[in-house]
């Protein structure tokens, strides 16, 4: 175990990344526990007020993210300064992305259905950082052989091709596939080859005069959403808490 730790974490300088990911996930979990306790009226916690203004936890999150980010840039990733900055950055990022939906909608949608976007973004971010920690590089540069790496033209062509495939998948409305495809080579190929989502830029551009393709796209999206919407909502509710059933939003945590 010690040899693995030395070879795969310490020598490549991945300790700050591991610490940032750990702090990020723990901060999100602790924050969700506290806000759910506040929502239920349990425990000693309460909303943070300053001069009658409710202070959302995205505010200290932004401060910590800025401090940790600049601290990481100014520090040696093999030293203690880099490790401390990584923890500060991870805590700040966890607080900020826990309220991603608030930033997106410019409204307190924490306990509304729109608030599920925060949970989704946190899960995707943790998964992507985990892939980077495992050794994956953007656009699959690490999967090239030594001969390919020496051939700069081949390496550039491989990266460019994977980037274009990810862009096609993104234009077809396959956001998650495109994002993961940017890290894991050829994952986005499935999204690039399949029919586009009905509301995507690709569908608006290429399906407007193709009624059969547009109908197939609508039908496939309907069946996909009908199959996966309920399980996805169940997982998001389990992680982040159920949204309010009524239009009136309940008090929420800071």
Coordinates of N, CA and C in Angstrom, one line a residue:
X1 N 0.8 -1.2 0.0 CA 0.0 0.0 0.0 C 0.9 1.3 0.0
X2 N 1.9 1.2 0.8 CA 2.8 2.4 0.9 C 3.5 2.6 -0.4
X3 N 3.9 1.6 -1.1 CA 4.6 1.7 -2.4 C 3.6 2.3 -3.5
X4 N 2.3 1.8 -3.4 CA 1.3 2.3 -4.4 C 1.1 3.8 -4.1
X5 N 1.0 4.2 -2.8 CA 0.7 5.6 -2.5 C 1.8 6.4 -3.0
X6 N 3.1 6.0 -2.7 CA 4.2 6.8 -3.2 C 4.3 6.9 -4.7
X7 N 4.0 5.8 -5.4 CA 4.2 5.8 -6.8 C 3.0 6.6 -7.6
X8 N 1.8 6.4 -7.1 CA 0.6 6.9 -7.8 C 0.1 8.2 -7.3
X9 N 0.4 8.6 -6.0 CA -0.1 9.8 -5.5 C 0.9 10.8 -5.2
X10 N 2.0 10.4 -4.5 CA 3.0 11.4 -4.1 C 3.9 11.8 -5.2
X11 N 4.5 10.8 -5.9 CA 5.4 11.2 -7.0 C 4.8 12.0 -8.1
X12 N 3.6 11.6 -8.6 CA 3.0 12.5 -9.7 C 2.5 13.8 -9.2
X13 N 2.5 14.0 -7.9 CA 2.0 15.3 -7.3 C 0.5 15.4 -7.3
X14 N -0.2 14.2 -7.1 CA -1.6 14.2 -7.1 C -2.2 14.3 -5.7
X15 N -1.4 14.5 -4.7 CA -2.0 14.6 -3.3 C -2.9 15.8 -3.2
X16 N -2.5 17.0 -3.8 CA -3.5 18.2 -3.7 C -4.8 17.9 -4.4
X17 N -4.8 17.2 -5.5 CA -6.0 16.8 -6.2 C -6.9 15.9 -5.4
X18 N -6.2 14.9 -4.7 CA -7.0 14.0 -3.8 C -7.6 14.7 -2.6
X19 N -6.8 15.6 -2.0 CA -7.3 16.4 -0.9 C -8.4 17.3 -1.3
X20 N -8.3 17.9 -2.5 CA -9.4 18.8 -3.0 C -10.6 18.0 -3.2
X21 N -10.5 16.8 -3.8 CA -11.7 16.0 -4.1 C -12.4 15.5 -2.8
X22 N -11.5 15.1 -1.8 CA -12.1 14.7 -0.6 C -12.8 15.8 0.2
X23 N -12.1 17.0 0.2 CA -12.8 18.1 0.9 C -14.0 18.5 0.1
X24 N -14.1 18.5 -1.2 CA -15.2 18.8 -2.0 C -16.4 17.9 -1.6
X25 N -16.2 16.6 -1.7 CA -17.3 15.7 -1.4 C -17.8 15.8 0.1
X26 N -16.8 15.8 1.0 CA -17.2 15.9 2.4 C -18.0 17.2 2.7
X27 N -17.5 18.3 2.1 CA -18.2 19.6 2.3 C -19.7 19.5 1.8
X28 N -19.8 18.9 0.6 CA -21.2 18.8 0.0 C -22.1 17.9 0.9
X29 N -21.5 16.8 1.4 CA -22.3 15.9 2.2 C -22.7 16.6 3.6
X30 N -21.7 17.2 4.2 CA -22.0 17.9 5.5 C -23.0 19.0 5.3
X31 N -22.8 19.8 4.2 CA -23.7 20.9 3.9 C -25.2 20.4 3.7
X32 N -25.3 19.3 2.9 CA -26.7 18.8 2.7 C -27.3 18.3 4.0
X33 N -26.5 17.6 4.8 CA -27.0 17.1 6.1 C -27.5 18.3 7.0
X34 N -26.7 19.4 7.0 CA -27.1 20.5 7.9 C -28.3 21.2 7.3
X35 N -28.4 21.4 6.0 CA -29.6 22.1 5.4 C -30.8 21.3 5.6
X36 N -30.7 20.0 5.5 CA -31.9 19.1 5.7 C -32.3 19.1 7.2
X37 N -31.4 19.2 8.1 CA -31.8 19.3 9.5 C -32.5 20.7 9.7
X38 N -32.0 21.7 9.1 CA -32.6 23.0 9.3 C -34.0 23.0 8.7
X39 N -34.1 22.4 7.6 CA -35.4 22.3 6.9 C -36.4 21.5 7.7
X40 N -35.9 20.5 8.5 CA -36.8 19.7 9.3 C -37.0 20.3 10.7
X41 N -36.3 21.4 11.0 CA -36.4 22.0 12.3 C -35.7 21.3 13.4
X42 N -34.7 20.5 13.1 CA -34.0 19.7 14.0 C -32.6 20.2 14.2
X43 N -32.0 19.9 15.4 CA -30.6 20.2 15.6 C -30.4 21.7 16.0
X44 N -29.1 22.0 16.3 CA -28.8 23.4 16.7 C -28.6 24.4 15.6
X45 N -28.7 23.9 14.4 CA -28.3 24.8 13.2 C -29.4 25.7 12.8
X46 N -29.0 26.8 12.2 CA -30.0 27.8 11.7 C -29.4 28.6 10.6
X47 N -30.3 29.4 9.9 CA -29.8 30.2 8.8 C -28.9 31.3 9.3
X48 N -28.0 31.7 8.5 CA -27.1 32.8 8.8 C -27.7 34.1 8.3
X49 N -27.8 35.0 9.2 CA -28.4 36.4 8.8 C -27.4 37.4 9.2
X50 N -27.3 38.5 8.3 CA -26.5 39.6 8.6 C -27.2 40.9 8.2
X51 N -27.6 41.7 9.2 CA -28.4 42.8 8.9 C -29.7 42.6 8.2
X52 N -30.3 41.5 8.6 CA -31.6 41.1 8.0 C -31.5 40.4 6.7
X53 N -30.3 40.2 6.2 CA -30.1 39.6 4.9 C -29.6 38.2 5.1
X54 N -30.3 37.2 4.4 CA -29.9 35.8 4.5 C -28.6 35.6 3.7
X55 N -27.6 35.1 4.3 CA -26.3 34.8 3.7 C -26.3 33.4 3.2
X56 N -26.3 33.2 1.9 CA -26.2 31.8 1.3 C -24.8 31.3 1.5
X57 N -24.7 30.0 1.6 CA -23.3 29.5 1.7 C -22.5 29.6 0.5
X58 N -23.1 30.0 -0.7 CA -22.3 30.2 -1.9 C -21.3 31.4 -1.6
X59 N -21.7 32.3 -0.7 CA -20.9 33.5 -0.5 C -19.5 33.1 0.1
X60 N -19.5 32.5 1.3 CA -18.2 32.0 1.8 C -17.5 31.0 0.8
X61 N -18.4 30.3 0.1 CA -17.8 29.3 -0.9 C -17.0 30.0 -2.0
X62 N -17.5 31.2 -2.5 CA -16.7 31.9 -3.5 C -15.4 32.4 -2.9
X63 N -15.5 32.9 -1.7 CA -14.3 33.5 -1.0 C -13.2 32.4 -0.9
X64 N -13.6 31.2 -0.4 CA -12.7 30.1 -0.2 C -12.2 29.6 -1.5
X65 N -13.0 29.5 -2.5 CA -12.5 29.1 -3.8 C -11.5 30.0 -4.4
X66 N -11.7 31.3 -4.2 CA -10.7 32.3 -4.7 C -9.4 32.2 -4.0
X67 N -9.5 32.1 -2.6 CA -8.3 32.0 -1.8 C -7.6 30.7 -2.1
X68 N -8.3 29.6 -2.1 CA -7.7 28.3 -2.4 C -7.1 28.2 -3.8
X69 N -7.8 28.8 -4.8 CA -7.3 28.7 -6.2 C -6.0 29.5 -6.3
X70 N -6.0 30.7 -5.8 CA -4.7 31.5 -5.9 C -3.6 30.9 -5.1
X71 N -4.0 30.4 -3.9 CA -3.0 29.7 -3.1 C -2.4 28.5 -3.8
X72 N -3.2 27.8 -4.5 CA -2.7 26.6 -5.2 C -1.8 27.0 -6.3
X73 N -2.1 28.1 -7.0 CA -1.3 28.5 -8.1 C 0.1 29.0 -7.6
X74 N 0.1 29.6 -6.4 CA 1.3 30.2 -5.9 C 2.1 29.1 -5.1
X75 N 1.6 27.9 -4.9 CA 2.3 27.0 -4.1 C 2.9 25.8 -4.9
X76 N 3.8 25.1 -4.3 CA 4.4 23.9 -4.8 C 3.4 22.8 -4.5
X77 N 3.0 22.0 -5.6 CA 2.1 21.0 -5.4 C 2.6 19.8 -4.5
X78 N 3.9 19.8 -4.4 CA 4.5 18.7 -3.5 C 4.7 19.2 -2.1
X79 N 4.4 20.5 -1.8 CA 4.6 21.0 -0.4 C 3.3 21.1 0.4
X80 N 3.5 21.5 1.6 CA 2.4 21.7 2.5 C 1.4 22.8 2.1
X81 N 2.0 23.8 1.5 CA 1.2 25.0 1.1 C 0.2 24.6 0.0
X82 N 0.6 23.7 -0.9 CA -0.3 23.3 -2.0 C -1.4 22.4 -1.4
X83 N -1.0 21.6 -0.4 CA -2.1 20.7 0.2 C -3.1 21.5 0.9
X84 N -2.7 22.5 1.7 CA -3.6 23.3 2.4 C -4.5 24.1 1.4
X85 N -3.9 24.7 0.4 CA -4.7 25.4 -0.6 C -5.7 24.5 -1.3
X86 N -5.3 23.3 -1.6 CA -6.2 22.3 -2.2 C -7.4 22.0 -1.3
X87 N -7.2 21.9 0.0 CA -8.3 21.6 0.9 C -9.3 22.9 1.0
X88 N -8.7 24.1 1.0 CA -9.5 25.3 1.0 C -10.3 25.4 -0.2
X89 N -9.7 25.1 -1.4 CA -10.3 25.2 -2.7 C -11.5 24.1 -2.7
X90 N -11.2 22.9 -2.3 CA -12.2 21.9 -2.3 C -13.5 22.2 -1.4
X91 N -13.2 22.8 -0.3 CA -14.3 23.3 0.6 C -15.1 24.3 -0.1
X92 N -14.4 25.3 -0.7 CA -15.1 26.4 -1.4 C -15.9 25.9 -2.6
X93 N -15.3 25.0 -3.3 CA -16.0 24.5 -4.5 C -17.3 23.7 -4.1
X94 N -17.2 23.0 -3.0 CA -18.3 22.2 -2.5 C -19.5 23.1 -2.1
X95 N -19.1 24.2 -1.5 CA -20.2 25.2 -1.1 C -20.8 25.9 -2.3
X96 N -20.0 26.2 -3.2 CA -20.5 27.0 -4.4 C -21.3 26.1 -5.3
X97 N -20.9 24.9 -5.6 CA -21.6 24.0 -6.5 C -22.9 23.4 -5.8
X98 N -22.9 23.4 -4.5 CA -24.1 23.0 -3.8 C -25.3 24.0 -4.1
X99 N -24.9 25.2 -4.4 CA -25.9 26.2 -4.8 C -25.8 26.6 -6.3
X100 N -25.3 25.7 -7.1 CA -25.2 25.9 -8.5 C -26.5 26.4 -9.1
X101 N -27.6 25.7 -8.7 CA -28.9 26.1 -9.3 C -29.3 27.5 -8.9
X102 N -28.9 28.0 -7.7 CA -29.2 29.4 -7.4 C -28.5 30.3 -8.3
X103 N -27.2 30.0 -8.6 CA -26.5 30.9 -9.5 C -27.1 30.8 -10.9
X104 N -27.5 29.6 -11.3 CA -28.0 29.5 -12.7 C -29.3 30.2 -12.9
X105 N -30.2 30.1 -11.9 CA -31.6 30.7 -12.0 C -31.7 32.1 -11.4
X106 N -30.6 32.5 -10.6 CA -30.6 33.8 -9.9 C -31.9 33.8 -9.0
X107 N -32.1 32.7 -8.4 CA -33.3 32.6 -7.5 C -33.0 31.5 -6.5
X108 N -33.6 31.6 -5.3 CA -33.4 30.5 -4.3 C -34.3 29.3 -4.6
X109 N -33.7 28.4 -5.4 CA -34.5 27.3 -5.9 C -33.9 26.0 -5.2
X110 N -33.3 26.2 -4.0 CA -32.6 25.1 -3.4 C -33.5 23.9 -3.2
X111 N -34.7 24.1 -2.7 CA -35.6 23.0 -2.4 C -36.7 22.8 -3.5
X112 N -36.5 23.3 -4.7 CA -37.4 23.2 -5.8 C -36.9 22.2 -6.7
X113 N -37.7 21.7 -7.7 CA -37.2 20.7 -8.7 C -36.0 21.2 -9.4
X114 N -35.9 22.6 -9.7 CA -34.8 23.1 -10.4 C -33.5 23.0 -9.5
X115 N -33.7 22.8 -8.2 CA -32.5 22.7 -7.4 C -31.8 21.4 -7.6
X116 N -32.4 20.4 -8.2 CA -31.7 19.1 -8.5 C -30.5 19.3 -9.4
X117 N -30.4 20.4 -10.1 CA -29.3 20.7 -11.0 C -28.0 20.8 -10.2
X118 N -28.1 21.3 -8.9 CA -26.9 21.4 -8.1 C -26.4 20.0 -7.8
X119 N -27.3 19.1 -7.4 CA -26.8 17.7 -7.1 C -26.2 17.1 -8.4
X120 N -26.8 17.3 -9.5 CA -26.3 16.7 -10.7 C -24.9 17.2 -11.0
X121 N -24.7 18.5 -10.9 CA -23.4 19.1 -11.2 C -22.4 18.6 -10.2
X122 N -22.7 18.5 -8.9 CA -21.8 18.0 -7.9 C -21.3 16.6 -8.3
X123 N -22.3 15.7 -8.6 CA -21.9 14.3 -8.9 C -21.0 14.3 -10.2
X124 N -21.4 15.0 -11.2 CA -20.6 15.0 -12.4 C -19.1 15.5 -12.1
X125 N -19.1 16.6 -11.3 CA -17.8 17.2 -11.0 C -16.9 16.2 -10.2
X126 N -17.5 15.5 -9.2 CA -16.7 14.5 -8.4 C -16.3 13.4 -9.3
X127 N -17.1 12.9 -10.3 CA -16.8 11.8 -11.1 C -15.6 12.2 -12.1
X128 N -15.7 13.4 -12.6 CA -14.6 13.9 -13.5 C -13.3 14.0 -12.8
X129 N -13.3 14.6 -11.6 CA -12.1 14.8 -10.8 C -11.6 13.4 -10.4
X130 N -12.5 12.5 -10.1 CA -12.0 11.1 -9.8 C -11.3 10.4 -11.0
X131 N -11.8 10.7 -12.2 CA -11.2 10.2 -13.5 C -9.8 10.8 -13.6
X132 N -9.7 12.1 -13.4 CA -8.4 12.7 -13.5 C -7.4 12.2 -12.5
X133 N -7.9 11.9 -11.3 CA -7.1 11.3 -10.2 C -6.6 9.9 -10.6
X134 N -7.5 9.2 -11.3 CA -7.2 7.8 -11.7 C -6.1 7.8 -12.8
X135 N -5.9 8.9 -13.4 CA -4.9 8.9 -14.5 C -5.4 9.3 -15.8
X136 N -6.7 9.5 -16.0 CA -7.2 9.9 -17.3 C -6.8 11.4 -17.6
X137 N -6.5 11.7 -18.8 CA -6.2 13.0 -19.2 C -7.2 13.5 -20.2
X138 N -7.5 14.8 -20.2 CA -8.4 15.4 -21.2 C -8.1 14.9 -22.6
X139 N -9.1 14.4 -23.3 CA -9.0 14.0 -24.7 C -8.1 12.8 -24.9
X140 N -7.8 12.1 -23.8 CA -7.1 10.8 -24.0 C -5.7 10.9 -24.3
X141 N -5.0 12.0 -24.0 CA -3.6 12.1 -24.3 C -2.8 11.0 -23.6
X142 N -3.2 10.5 -22.5 CA -2.4 9.5 -21.8 C -2.5 8.1 -22.4
X143 N -3.5 7.9 -23.3 CA -3.7 6.6 -24.0 C -2.8 6.5 -25.2
X144 N -2.1 7.5 -25.6 CA -1.2 7.4 -26.8 C 0.0 6.6 -26.5
X145 N 0.5 5.8 -27.4 CA 1.7 5.1 -27.3 C 2.9 6.0 -27.3
X146 N 4.1 5.5 -27.0 CA 5.3 6.3 -27.1 C 5.6 6.8 -28.5
X147 N 5.4 5.9 -29.5 CA 5.6 6.3 -30.9 C 4.6 7.4 -31.3
X148 N 3.4 7.3 -30.8 CA 2.4 8.3 -31.2 C 2.7 9.6 -30.5
X149 N 3.2 9.5 -29.3 CA 3.6 10.8 -28.6 C 4.8 11.4 -29.3
X150 N 5.7 10.6 -29.8 CA 6.8 11.2 -30.5 C 6.4 11.8 -31.9
X151 N 5.3 11.3 -32.4 CA 4.8 11.8 -33.6 C 3.8 12.9 -33.3
X152 N 4.2 14.1 -33.3 CA 3.4 15.2 -32.8 C 2.1 15.4 -33.7
X153 N 2.3 15.1 -35.0 CA 1.2 15.3 -35.9 C 0.1 14.3 -35.5
X154 N 0.5 13.0 -35.2 CA -0.5 12.0 -34.8 C -1.2 12.3 -33.5
X155 N -0.4 12.8 -32.5 CA -1.0 13.2 -31.2 C -2.0 14.3 -31.4
X156 N -1.6 15.4 -32.1 CA -2.5 16.5 -32.3 C -3.8 16.1 -33.0
X157 N -3.6 15.2 -34.0 CA -4.8 14.7 -34.8 C -5.7 13.9 -33.8
X158 N -5.2 13.1 -33.0 CA -6.0 12.3 -32.0 C -6.7 13.2 -31.1
X159 N -6.1 14.2 -30.5 CA -6.7 15.1 -29.6 C -7.8 15.9 -30.3
X160 N -7.5 16.4 -31.5 CA -8.5 17.2 -32.3 C -9.7 16.4 -32.6
X161 N -9.5 15.1 -33.0 CA -10.6 14.3 -33.4 C -11.5 14.0 -32.2
X162 N -10.9 13.7 -31.1 CA -11.7 13.4 -29.9 C -12.5 14.7 -29.4
X163 N -11.8 15.9 -29.6 CA -12.4 17.1 -29.2 C -13.6 17.4 -30.1
X164 N -13.5 17.2 -31.4 CA -14.6 17.4 -32.4 C -15.8 16.4 -32.1
X165 N -15.4 15.2 -31.7 CA -16.5 14.2 -31.4 C -17.3 14.7 -30.2
X166 N -16.5 15.2 -29.2 CA -17.2 15.7 -28.0 C -18.1 16.9 -28.3
X167 N -17.6 17.8 -29.2 CA -18.4 18.9 -29.6 C -19.7 18.5 -30.3
X168 N -19.6 17.5 -31.2 CA -20.8 17.0 -31.9 C -21.8 16.4 -30.9
X169 N -21.3 15.6 -29.9 CA -22.2 15.1 -28.9 C -22.8 16.2 -28.1
X170 N -22.1 17.2 -27.8 CA -22.6 18.4 -27.0 C -23.7 19.1 -27.9
X171 N -23.5 19.3 -29.2 CA -24.4 20.0 -30.0 C -25.7 19.1 -30.2
X172 N -25.6 17.8 -30.0 CA -26.8 17.0 -30.0 C -27.5 16.9 -28.7
X173 N -27.1 17.7 -27.7 CA -27.8 17.7 -26.5 C -27.4 16.6 -25.5
X174 N -26.3 15.9 -25.8 CA -25.8 14.8 -24.9 C -24.6 15.4 -24.1
X175 N -25.0 16.3 -23.1 CA -24.0 17.0 -22.3 C -23.2 16.1 -21.5
X176 N -23.8 15.2 -20.8 CA -23.0 14.3 -19.9 C -22.0 13.5 -20.7
X177 N -22.5 12.9 -21.8 CA -21.6 12.1 -22.7 C -20.5 12.9 -23.3
X178 N -20.8 14.2 -23.6 CA -19.7 15.0 -24.2 C -18.7 15.4 -23.1
X179 N -19.1 15.7 -21.9 CA -18.2 16.0 -20.8 C -17.3 14.8 -20.5
X180 N -17.9 13.7 -20.3 CA -17.0 12.5 -20.0 C -16.2 12.1 -21.2
X181 N -16.7 12.3 -22.4 CA -15.9 12.0 -23.6 C -14.7 12.9 -23.7
X182 N -14.7 14.0 -23.1 CA -13.5 14.9 -23.2 C -12.4 14.3 -22.3
X183 N -12.7 13.5 -21.3 CA -11.8 12.9 -20.4 C -11.4 11.5 -20.8
X184 N -12.4 10.7 -21.2 CA -12.2 9.3 -21.5 C -12.4 9.2 -23.1
X185 N -11.3 8.8 -23.8 CA -11.4 8.8 -25.2 C -12.5 8.0 -25.8
X186 N -13.2 8.5 -26.8 CA -14.2 7.9 -27.6 C -15.5 7.6 -26.9
X187 N -15.6 8.0 -25.6 CA -16.9 7.9 -24.9 C -18.0 8.7 -25.6
X188 N -17.6 9.9 -26.1 CA -18.6 10.8 -26.8 C -19.0 10.3 -28.1
X189 N -18.3 9.2 -28.6 CA -18.7 8.7 -30.0 C -20.1 8.2 -30.0
X190 N -20.5 7.6 -28.9 CA -21.9 7.1 -28.9 C -22.9 8.2 -29.0
X191 N -22.7 9.3 -28.3 CA -23.6 10.5 -28.4 C -23.5 11.2 -29.7
X192 N -22.3 11.2 -30.4 CA -22.2 11.8 -31.6 C -22.9 11.0 -32.8
X193 N -23.0 9.7 -32.6 CA -23.6 8.9 -33.7 C -25.1 8.8 -33.5
X194 N -25.6 8.9 -32.3 CA -27.0 8.7 -32.1 C -27.8 9.9 -32.5
X195 N -29.1 9.8 -32.5 CA -30.0 10.9 -32.8 C -29.9 12.0 -31.8
X196 N -30.0 13.2 -32.3 CA -29.9 14.4 -31.4 C -31.2 14.5 -30.5
X197 N -31.0 15.2 -29.4 CA -32.2 15.5 -28.6 C -33.1 16.5 -29.3
X198 N -34.4 16.5 -29.1 CA -35.3 17.4 -29.9 C -35.0 18.9 -29.8
X199 N -34.6 19.3 -28.6 CA -34.3 20.7 -28.4 C -32.9 21.2 -28.6
X200 N -32.1 20.3 -29.1 CA -30.6 20.6 -29.2 C -30.4 21.4 -30.5
X201 N -29.2 22.0 -30.5 CA -28.8 22.9 -31.6 C -28.7 22.0 -32.9
X202 N -28.2 20.8 -32.8 CA -28.1 19.9 -33.9 C -29.5 19.7 -34.5
X203 N -30.5 19.4 -33.7 CA -31.8 19.1 -34.2 C -32.4 20.3 -34.8
X204 N -32.2 21.5 -34.3 CA -32.8 22.7 -34.9 C -32.1 23.0 -36.2
X205 N -30.9 22.6 -36.4 CA -30.2 22.9 -37.6 C -30.4 21.9 -38.7
X206 N -30.5 20.6 -38.3 CA -30.5 19.6 -39.3 C -31.8 18.8 -39.4
X207 N -32.7 18.9 -38.4 CA -33.9 18.2 -38.5 C -35.1 19.1 -38.9
X208 N -34.9 20.3 -39.1 CA -36.0 21.2 -39.3 C -36.8 20.9 -40.6
X209 N -36.1 20.4 -41.6 CA -36.7 20.0 -42.9 C -36.7 18.4 -43.0
X210 N -36.5 17.7 -41.9 CA -36.5 16.3 -42.0 C -37.6 15.8 -40.9
X211 N -38.8 15.8 -41.3 CA -39.9 15.4 -40.3 C -39.7 14.0 -39.7
X212 N -39.2 13.1 -40.5 CA -39.1 11.7 -40.0 C -38.0 11.7 -39.0
X213 N -36.9 12.3 -39.2 CA -35.8 12.4 -38.2 C -36.3 13.1 -37.0
X214 N -37.0 14.2 -37.2 CA -37.5 14.9 -36.0 C -38.5 14.1 -35.2
X215 N -39.3 13.3 -35.9 CA -40.3 12.4 -35.1 C -39.5 11.3 -34.4
X216 N -38.5 10.7 -35.0 CA -37.8 9.7 -34.4 C -37.0 10.3 -33.2
X217 N -36.5 11.5 -33.3 CA -35.8 12.1 -32.2 C -36.8 12.3 -31.0
X218 N -38.0 12.8 -31.3 CA -38.9 13.1 -30.2 C -39.3 11.8 -29.6
X219 N -39.5 10.7 -30.4 CA -40.0 9.4 -29.8 C -38.9 8.8 -28.9
X220 N -37.6 8.9 -29.4 CA -36.5 8.3 -28.6 C -36.3 9.1 -27.3
X221 N -36.4 10.4 -27.4 CA -36.2 11.2 -26.2 C -37.4 10.9 -25.2
X222 N -38.6 10.7 -25.7 CA -39.7 10.4 -24.8 C -39.5 9.1 -24.1
X223 N -39.1 8.1 -24.8 CA -38.9 6.7 -24.2 C -37.7 6.8 -23.2
X224 N -36.6 7.5 -23.6 CA -35.5 7.6 -22.7 C -35.8 8.3 -21.4
X225 N -36.5 9.4 -21.5 CA -36.9 10.2 -20.3 C -37.9 9.4 -19.5
X226 N -38.8 8.7 -20.1 CA -39.8 7.9 -19.4 C -39.1 6.8 -18.6
X227 N -38.0 6.2 -19.2 CA -37.3 5.1 -18.5 C -36.4 5.6 -17.4
X228 N -35.7 6.7 -17.6 CA -34.7 7.1 -16.7 C -35.0 8.3 -15.8
X229 N -36.1 9.0 -16.1 CA -36.4 10.2 -15.3 C -36.7 9.8 -13.8
X230 N -37.5 8.8 -13.6 CA -37.9 8.5 -12.2 C -36.7 8.0 -11.4
X231 N -35.9 7.0 -11.9 CA -34.7 6.6 -11.2 C -33.7 7.7 -10.9
X232 N -33.5 8.6 -11.9 CA -32.6 9.7 -11.7 C -33.1 10.7 -10.6
X233 N -34.4 10.9 -10.6 CA -35.0 11.8 -9.6 C -34.8 11.1 -8.2
X234 N -35.0 9.8 -8.1 CA -34.9 9.1 -6.9 C -33.5 9.2 -6.3
X235 N -32.5 9.0 -7.2 CA -31.1 9.2 -6.7 C -30.8 10.6 -6.2
X236 N -31.3 11.6 -7.0 CA -31.0 13.0 -6.7 C -31.7 13.3 -5.4
X237 N -33.0 12.8 -5.2 CA -33.7 13.1 -3.9 C -33.0 12.5 -2.7
X238 N -32.4 11.3 -3.0 CA -31.7 10.6 -1.9 C -30.5 11.3 -1.5
X239 N -29.8 11.9 -2.5 CA -28.6 12.6 -2.2 C -28.9 14.0 -1.6
X240 N -29.7 14.7 -2.3 CA -29.9 16.1 -1.9 C -31.2 16.5 -1.2
X241 N -32.1 15.5 -1.0 CA -33.4 15.8 -0.4 C -34.5 16.0 -1.4
X242 N -35.7 15.7 -1.0 CA -36.9 15.9 -1.9 C -37.2 17.4 -2.0
X243 N -37.6 17.8 -3.2 CA -38.0 19.2 -3.4 C -39.3 19.4 -2.7
X244 N -39.6 20.7 -2.5 CA -40.9 21.1 -1.9 C -42.1 20.7 -2.8
X245 N -43.1 20.0 -2.3 CA -44.3 19.7 -3.1 C -45.1 20.9 -3.4
X246 N -45.0 21.9 -2.7 CA -45.9 23.1 -2.9 C -45.1 24.3 -3.4
X247 N -45.7 25.2 -4.0 CA -45.0 26.4 -4.6 C -44.2 27.2 -3.5
X248 N -44.8 27.2 -2.3 CA -44.1 27.9 -1.2 C -42.9 27.1 -0.7
X249 N -41.8 27.8 -0.7 CA -40.5 27.1 -0.4 C -40.3 27.2 1.1
X250 N -39.9 26.1 1.7 CA -39.7 26.0 3.1 C -38.4 26.7 3.4
X251 N -38.2 27.1 4.7 CA -36.9 27.7 5.1 C -35.8 26.7 4.9
X252 N -34.6 27.2 4.4 CA -33.5 26.3 4.1 C -32.3 26.7 4.8
X253 N -31.3 25.9 4.7 CA -30.1 26.2 5.4 C -29.2 27.1 4.7
X254 N -28.3 27.7 5.4 CA -27.4 28.7 4.8 C -26.2 27.9 4.2

